[in-house]
Coordinates of C-alpha atoms in Angstrom, one line a residue:
X1 CA -9.0 35.3 -46.2
X2 CA -5.9 34.0 -44.3
X3 CA -4.5 30.5 -44.5
X4 CA -2.3 29.3 -41.6
X5 CA -0.6 26.0 -42.4
X6 CA 2.8 26.4 -40.6
X7 CA 3.8 27.3 -37.1
X8 CA 4.5 31.0 -36.7
X9 CA 6.9 32.2 -34.1
X10 CA 6.1 35.5 -32.3
X11 CA 3.0 37.6 -32.1
X12 CA 0.7 38.1 -35.0
X13 CA -2.4 40.2 -35.6
X14 CA -4.9 41.0 -38.3
X15 CA -8.5 41.6 -39.2
X16 CA -9.4 38.7 -41.5
X17 CA -13.1 37.7 -41.7
X18 CA -12.2 34.1 -42.5
X19 CA -9.2 32.2 -41.3
X20 CA -8.3 28.6 -42.3
X21 CA -6.0 26.7 -40.0
X22 CA -4.4 23.3 -40.9
X23 CA -1.8 21.3 -39.0
X24 CA 0.9 22.1 -38.1
X25 CA -0.5 25.7 -38.0
X26 CA -1.5 27.0 -34.6
X27 CA -5.1 27.7 -33.7
X28 CA -3.9 30.6 -31.5
X29 CA -2.4 32.3 -34.5
X30 CA -5.7 31.8 -36.4
X31 CA -7.6 33.6 -33.6
X32 CA -5.0 36.4 -33.4
X33 CA -5.2 37.3 -37.1
X34 CA -9.0 37.2 -37.1
X35 CA -11.4 40.1 -36.9
X36 CA -14.1 40.3 -34.3
X37 CA -17.0 38.1 -35.5
X38 CA -14.7 36.1 -37.8
X39 CA -14.9 32.4 -38.6
X40 CA -11.8 30.3 -37.9
X41 CA -12.0 27.1 -39.8
X42 CA -10.0 24.3 -38.3
X43 CA -9.1 21.4 -40.6
X44 CA -9.0 17.8 -39.6
X45 CA -5.9 16.8 -37.5
X46 CA -4.6 17.0 -34.0
X47 CA -3.6 20.3 -32.5
X48 CA -1.7 20.0 -29.2
X49 CA -2.0 23.2 -27.2
X50 CA -0.4 24.7 -24.1
X51 CA -3.2 27.3 -23.9
X52 CA -5.7 29.1 -26.1
X53 CA -6.8 32.6 -25.3
X54 CA -9.9 34.0 -27.0
X55 CA -10.2 37.8 -26.4
X56 CA -12.7 38.7 -29.2
X57 CA -15.8 37.2 -30.7
X58 CA -15.0 34.4 -33.1
X59 CA -16.4 31.1 -34.3
X60 CA -14.0 28.1 -34.2
X61 CA -15.5 25.7 -36.7
X62 CA -14.4 22.1 -37.3
X63 CA -15.1 19.6 -40.1
X64 CA -18.2 18.3 -38.2
X65 CA -20.0 21.7 -37.8
X66 CA -23.3 20.3 -39.0
X67 CA -23.0 16.7 -37.7
X68 CA -24.4 15.8 -34.3
X69 CA -21.9 13.4 -32.6
X70 CA -24.8 11.6 -30.9
X71 CA -26.8 10.8 -34.0
X72 CA -24.7 11.4 -37.1
X73 CA -21.7 9.9 -38.9
X74 CA -18.7 12.1 -38.4
X75 CA -15.9 12.8 -40.8
X76 CA -12.3 13.1 -39.7
X77 CA -12.1 15.3 -36.6
X78 CA -10.3 18.4 -35.7
X79 CA -8.9 17.6 -32.3
X80 CA -7.7 20.3 -29.9
X81 CA -5.8 18.5 -27.2
X82 CA -4.8 20.3 -24.0
X83 CA -2.7 17.5 -22.6
X84 CA -4.8 17.5 -19.3
X85 CA -4.0 21.0 -18.2
X86 CA -4.1 23.6 -21.0
X87 CA -6.8 26.2 -20.7
X88 CA -9.1 27.3 -23.5
X89 CA -10.2 30.6 -21.9
X90 CA -12.7 33.2 -23.2
X91 CA -12.0 36.8 -22.0
X92 CA -14.5 38.7 -24.1
X93 CA -18.3 39.5 -23.8
X94 CA -18.7 39.1 -27.6
X95 CA -20.2 35.8 -28.8
X96 CA -17.7 33.0 -29.0
X97 CA -18.7 29.6 -30.6
X98 CA -17.1 26.2 -30.8
X99 CA -18.7 24.0 -33.4
X100 CA -18.0 20.6 -34.9
X101 CA -14.7 20.1 -33.0
X102 CA -13.3 17.5 -30.6
X103 CA -12.1 19.3 -27.4
X104 CA -9.9 16.9 -25.5
X105 CA -8.1 17.0 -22.2
X106 CA -8.6 20.8 -21.9
X107 CA -9.8 23.2 -19.3
X108 CA -12.7 25.2 -20.7
X109 CA -13.7 28.3 -18.9
X110 CA -14.5 32.0 -18.7
X111 CA -14.2 34.3 -15.7
X112 CA -15.4 37.3 -17.6
X113 CA -18.8 38.4 -16.5
X114 CA -21.2 38.7 -19.4
X115 CA -19.5 36.1 -21.6
X116 CA -21.5 34.5 -24.3
X117 CA -20.1 31.1 -25.1
X118 CA -21.8 28.4 -27.3
X119 CA -20.8 24.8 -27.9
X120 CA -22.6 22.9 -30.7
X121 CA -21.9 19.5 -32.3
X122 CA -18.7 19.0 -30.3
X123 CA -17.1 16.0 -28.7
X124 CA -15.8 17.1 -25.3
X125 CA -13.8 14.5 -23.6
X126 CA -11.3 14.1 -20.7
X127 CA -12.1 17.3 -18.9
X128 CA -9.5 17.7 -16.1
X129 CA -12.2 19.6 -14.1
X130 CA -15.6 21.2 -14.8
X131 CA -16.3 23.5 -17.7
X132 CA -16.7 26.8 -15.7
X133 CA -18.5 29.9 -16.8
X134 CA -18.8 32.9 -14.5
X135 CA -21.9 35.1 -14.8
X136 CA -22.5 34.5 -18.5
X137 CA -25.1 36.6 -20.3
X138 CA -25.9 33.5 -22.4
X139 CA -24.5 30.0 -22.2
X140 CA -25.4 27.5 -25.0
X141 CA -24.8 23.8 -25.1
X142 CA -26.4 22.0 -28.0
X143 CA -25.9 18.6 -29.6
X144 CA -22.7 17.7 -27.8
X145 CA -21.2 14.5 -26.4
X146 CA -19.5 15.1 -23.1
X147 CA -17.7 12.1 -21.4
X148 CA -14.7 11.0 -19.5
X149 CA -14.4 13.9 -17.1
X150 CA -11.4 13.0 -15.1
X151 CA -12.4 13.5 -11.5
X152 CA -12.7 11.4 -8.3
X153 CA -13.5 14.5 -6.2
X154 CA -17.2 15.1 -7.2
X155 CA -16.6 17.7 -10.0
X156 CA -19.4 18.6 -12.3
X157 CA -19.1 18.3 -16.1
X158 CA -20.4 21.8 -16.4
X159 CA -20.7 24.6 -13.7
X160 CA -22.5 27.8 -14.5
X161 CA -22.2 30.4 -11.8
X162 CA -24.8 32.8 -13.0
X163 CA -26.2 36.1 -11.9
X164 CA -30.0 35.7 -12.6
X165 CA -31.9 37.6 -9.9
X166 CA -35.4 36.6 -10.6
X167 CA -35.8 39.2 -13.4
X168 CA -32.6 39.6 -15.3
X169 CA -29.3 37.9 -15.6
X170 CA -27.8 34.6 -16.9
X171 CA -29.8 32.6 -19.5
X172 CA -28.9 29.1 -20.5
X173 CA -30.0 26.8 -23.4
X174 CA -28.9 23.2 -22.8
X175 CA -30.4 20.9 -25.4
X176 CA -29.9 17.5 -27.0
X177 CA -26.6 16.6 -25.4
X178 CA -25.3 13.3 -24.0
X179 CA -23.4 13.5 -20.8
X180 CA -22.0 10.3 -19.4
X181 CA -19.3 8.7 -17.4
X182 CA -17.6 6.0 -19.5
X183 CA -14.8 5.1 -17.1
X184 CA -15.7 3.6 -13.7
X185 CA -12.6 5.2 -12.2
X186 CA -14.2 8.6 -12.4
X187 CA -17.4 10.0 -10.9
X188 CA -18.4 13.4 -12.3
X189 CA -21.8 14.8 -11.8
X190 CA -23.8 16.4 -14.6
X191 CA -24.6 20.1 -14.9
X192 CA -24.6 22.5 -11.9
X193 CA -26.8 25.6 -12.6
X194 CA -26.7 28.4 -10.0
X195 CA -28.6 31.6 -10.4
X196 CA -29.8 31.0 -14.0
X197 CA -32.9 31.0 -16.2
X198 CA -33.6 29.0 -19.3
X199 CA -34.1 25.5 -20.7
X200 CA -32.6 22.0 -20.2
X201 CA -34.3 19.8 -22.7
X202 CA -33.7 16.6 -24.7
X203 CA -30.5 15.6 -23.0
X204 CA -29.3 12.2 -21.8
X205 CA -27.5 12.0 -18.4
X206 CA -26.0 8.5 -17.9
X207 CA -23.9 7.0 -15.2
X208 CA -23.5 10.3 -13.3
X209 CA -22.7 10.6 -9.6
X210 CA -25.0 12.6 -7.3
X211 CA -27.1 14.3 -10.0
X212 CA -27.7 15.0 -13.6
X213 CA -28.9 18.5 -13.1
X214 CA -28.4 20.6 -10.0
X215 CA -30.6 23.7 -9.6
X216 CA -29.2 26.1 -7.0
X217 CA -30.2 29.4 -5.5
X218 CA -32.3 31.6 -7.9
X219 CA -33.6 29.6 -10.8
X220 CA -36.3 29.7 -13.5
X221 CA -35.5 26.7 -15.5
X222 CA -37.6 24.3 -17.6
X223 CA -36.2 20.8 -17.3
X224 CA -38.1 18.8 -19.9
X225 CA -37.9 15.7 -22.1
X226 CA -34.6 14.5 -20.6
X227 CA -33.5 11.0 -19.8
X228 CA -31.7 10.3 -16.4
X229 CA -30.3 6.8 -16.4
X230 CA -28.2 5.4 -13.6
X231 CA -27.8 8.5 -11.6
X232 CA -26.1 7.0 -8.6
X233 CA -25.0 8.1 -5.1
X234 CA -21.5 7.1 -4.1
X235 CA -21.9 8.6 -0.6
X236 CA -25.5 8.3 0.6
X237 CA -24.5 8.8 4.2
X238 CA -23.1 12.2 3.7
X239 CA -25.4 13.2 0.8
X240 CA -28.7 11.3 1.2
X241 CA -30.7 13.5 -1.1
X242 CA -29.3 13.1 -4.6
X243 CA -31.1 12.4 -7.8
X244 CA -31.6 13.1 -11.5
X245 CA -32.7 16.6 -10.7
X246 CA -31.6 18.0 -7.3
X247 CA -32.5 21.3 -5.7
X248 CA -30.0 23.1 -3.4
X249 CA -30.6 26.2 -1.2
X250 CA -33.3 27.5 -3.6
X251 CA -34.4 31.2 -3.2
X252 CA -36.4 32.7 -6.0
X253 CA -37.6 29.6 -7.8
X254 CA -40.0 29.0 -10.6
X255 CA -38.9 25.7 -12.1
X256 CA -40.8 23.0 -14.0
X257 CA -39.7 19.4 -14.2
X258 CA -41.8 17.9 -16.9
X259 CA -41.9 14.9 -19.3
X260 CA -38.6 13.4 -18.1
X261 CA -37.6 9.8 -17.8
X262 CA -35.9 8.8 -14.5
X263 CA -34.7 5.3 -14.6
X264 CA -32.4 2.8 -12.9
X265 CA -31.2 5.5 -10.5
X266 CA -30.7 6.1 -6.8
X267 CA -33.4 8.7 -7.0
X268 CA -35.4 10.8 -9.5
X269 CA -36.0 14.2 -7.9
X270 CA -34.3 15.4 -4.7
X271 CA -34.3 18.4 -2.5
X272 CA -31.0 18.5 -0.5
X273 CA -31.1 18.6 3.3
X274 CA -31.5 22.0 4.9
X275 CA -32.7 23.6 1.7
X276 CA -35.6 26.0 2.3
X277 CA -38.2 25.4 -0.4
X278 CA -41.1 27.2 1.3
X279 CA -42.4 29.6 -1.3
X280 CA -40.6 28.0 -4.2
X281 CA -42.7 27.1 -7.3
X282 CA -41.7 23.6 -8.5
X283 CA -43.9 22.0 -11.0
X284 CA -43.5 18.2 -11.4
X285 CA -45.6 16.8 -14.2
X286 CA -45.8 14.1 -16.9
X287 CA -42.6 12.4 -15.7
X288 CA -42.0 8.7 -15.7
X289 CA -40.1 7.0 -12.8
X290 CA -38.9 3.4 -13.5
X291 CA -36.8 1.0 -11.5
X292 CA -35.3 3.6 -9.1
X293 CA -34.3 3.0 -5.5
X294 CA -36.3 6.2 -4.6
X295 CA -38.4 8.3 -6.9
X296 CA -38.5 11.5 -4.8
X297 CA -36.4 12.5 -1.8
X298 CA -37.5 15.7 -0.1
X299 CA -35.3 16.8 2.7
X300 CA -36.1 20.4 2.3
X301 CA -38.4 22.4 4.4
X302 CA -41.2 22.9 1.9
X303 CA -43.6 20.5 0.3
X304 CA -43.7 19.0 -3.2
X305 CA -46.9 18.1 -5.1
X306 CA -46.4 15.9 -8.1
X307 CA -49.2 16.2 -10.7
X308 CA -51.5 13.3 -11.3
X309 CA -50.1 12.6 -14.7
X310 CA -46.7 11.4 -13.3
X311 CA -46.1 7.7 -13.8
X312 CA -44.5 5.7 -11.0
X313 CA -43.3 2.2 -12.0
X314 CA -46.2 1.9 -14.5
X315 CA -48.8 3.4 -12.2
X316 CA -50.4 6.8 -13.2
X317 CA -50.7 8.8 -10.0
X318 CA -54.2 10.1 -10.6
X319 CA -55.7 6.7 -11.0
X320 CA -53.7 4.9 -8.3
X321 CA -55.6 2.8 -5.8
X322 CA -54.9 3.2 -2.1
X323 CA -52.7 0.1 -2.1
X324 CA -50.8 1.5 -5.1
X325 CA -50.4 4.9 -3.4
X326 CA -48.8 3.2 -0.5
X327 CA -46.5 1.3 -2.9
X328 CA -45.5 4.6 -4.6
X329 CA -44.9 6.2 -1.1
X330 CA -42.5 3.4 -0.3
X331 CA -40.1 5.0 -2.8
X332 CA -40.6 8.5 -1.4
X333 CA -38.6 10.0 1.5
X334 CA -40.3 13.0 3.2
X335 CA -41.8 14.1 6.5
X336 CA -43.3 10.7 7.0
X337 CA -39.8 9.3 7.2
X338 CA -37.7 12.2 8.5
X339 CA -38.8 14.8 11.0
X340 CA -38.7 18.5 10.3
X341 CA -38.8 18.2 6.5
X342 CA -41.5 18.8 4.0
X343 CA -44.1 16.4 2.6
X344 CA -44.5 15.0 -0.9
X345 CA -48.3 15.2 -1.4
X346 CA -49.5 12.3 -3.6
X347 CA -53.2 12.9 -3.0
X348 CA -54.9 16.0 -1.6
X349 CA -55.9 15.5 2.1
X350 CA -54.0 12.3 2.5
X351 CA -50.6 11.2 3.8
X352 CA -49.0 7.9 2.8

């Protein structure tokens, strides 16, 4: 056990299995004296950093390790503040975890292929750009509150540039988070998942520009039981196919969009223009669409067939009358409206 409670000048090292850091001690010193696999406990207080490098597997644990910021009552926070530019960078393939912390105004990333980074029960605010993880083996985001990403240039809150190839590669587990824009001066999107497999479940995406979840390239993702509220499109002329869930240049695709709520948004599900979805497997079932400008925009080349158990403005698709099917179709953009794109098939053998 090592306690760090004062600033230490110069380099330090060690192999402690448990490290306790309290202000004005430096978290970097705590990481440096820890053994691989150690726990670094960070006491309540504010820790201003100019950078934090993590080159071995450690768990950074704050006072709220077991308290969900979206549902629980938190105790005093351990706040790691990067001042709008400092980088918290992971450069190891060993598991690294951030839990029960407030990560404020910091760049969060890893460019090390095979990284395994997990965030749980954290408050992540004021990101100066997206959280970026390159080719992770496993990325975990569970029970976090992410807000205030400071961008006016269409950054995502989270960007995972994976390497899943249809069989092996990046896995993601993104569950029970709240991602929202709280300042109208900024317009970040939600989560950009490229070449990944895994689960996006139980999350709330609120006041996000362009999309809540983007599925790009090779994906095998279950998007289920999420709420997409006020996903808006700040530039529908340049980007007419945005929505709660958006597909972009899909290749090897086996995705399911099930039991989600799409409400008060520009669009629910979208396929971006010029995307080739022929051959893609996209299951759309048991979703609820309420009070959106559009429910589905398909500007890709392949068709989409929502299951009969989807509900459109209170109407279950399988029991809709002809008049109701035309009403549902009024909120769908597809080959009926735009030439050379795919259809959204509401009823076999019929076009509305």
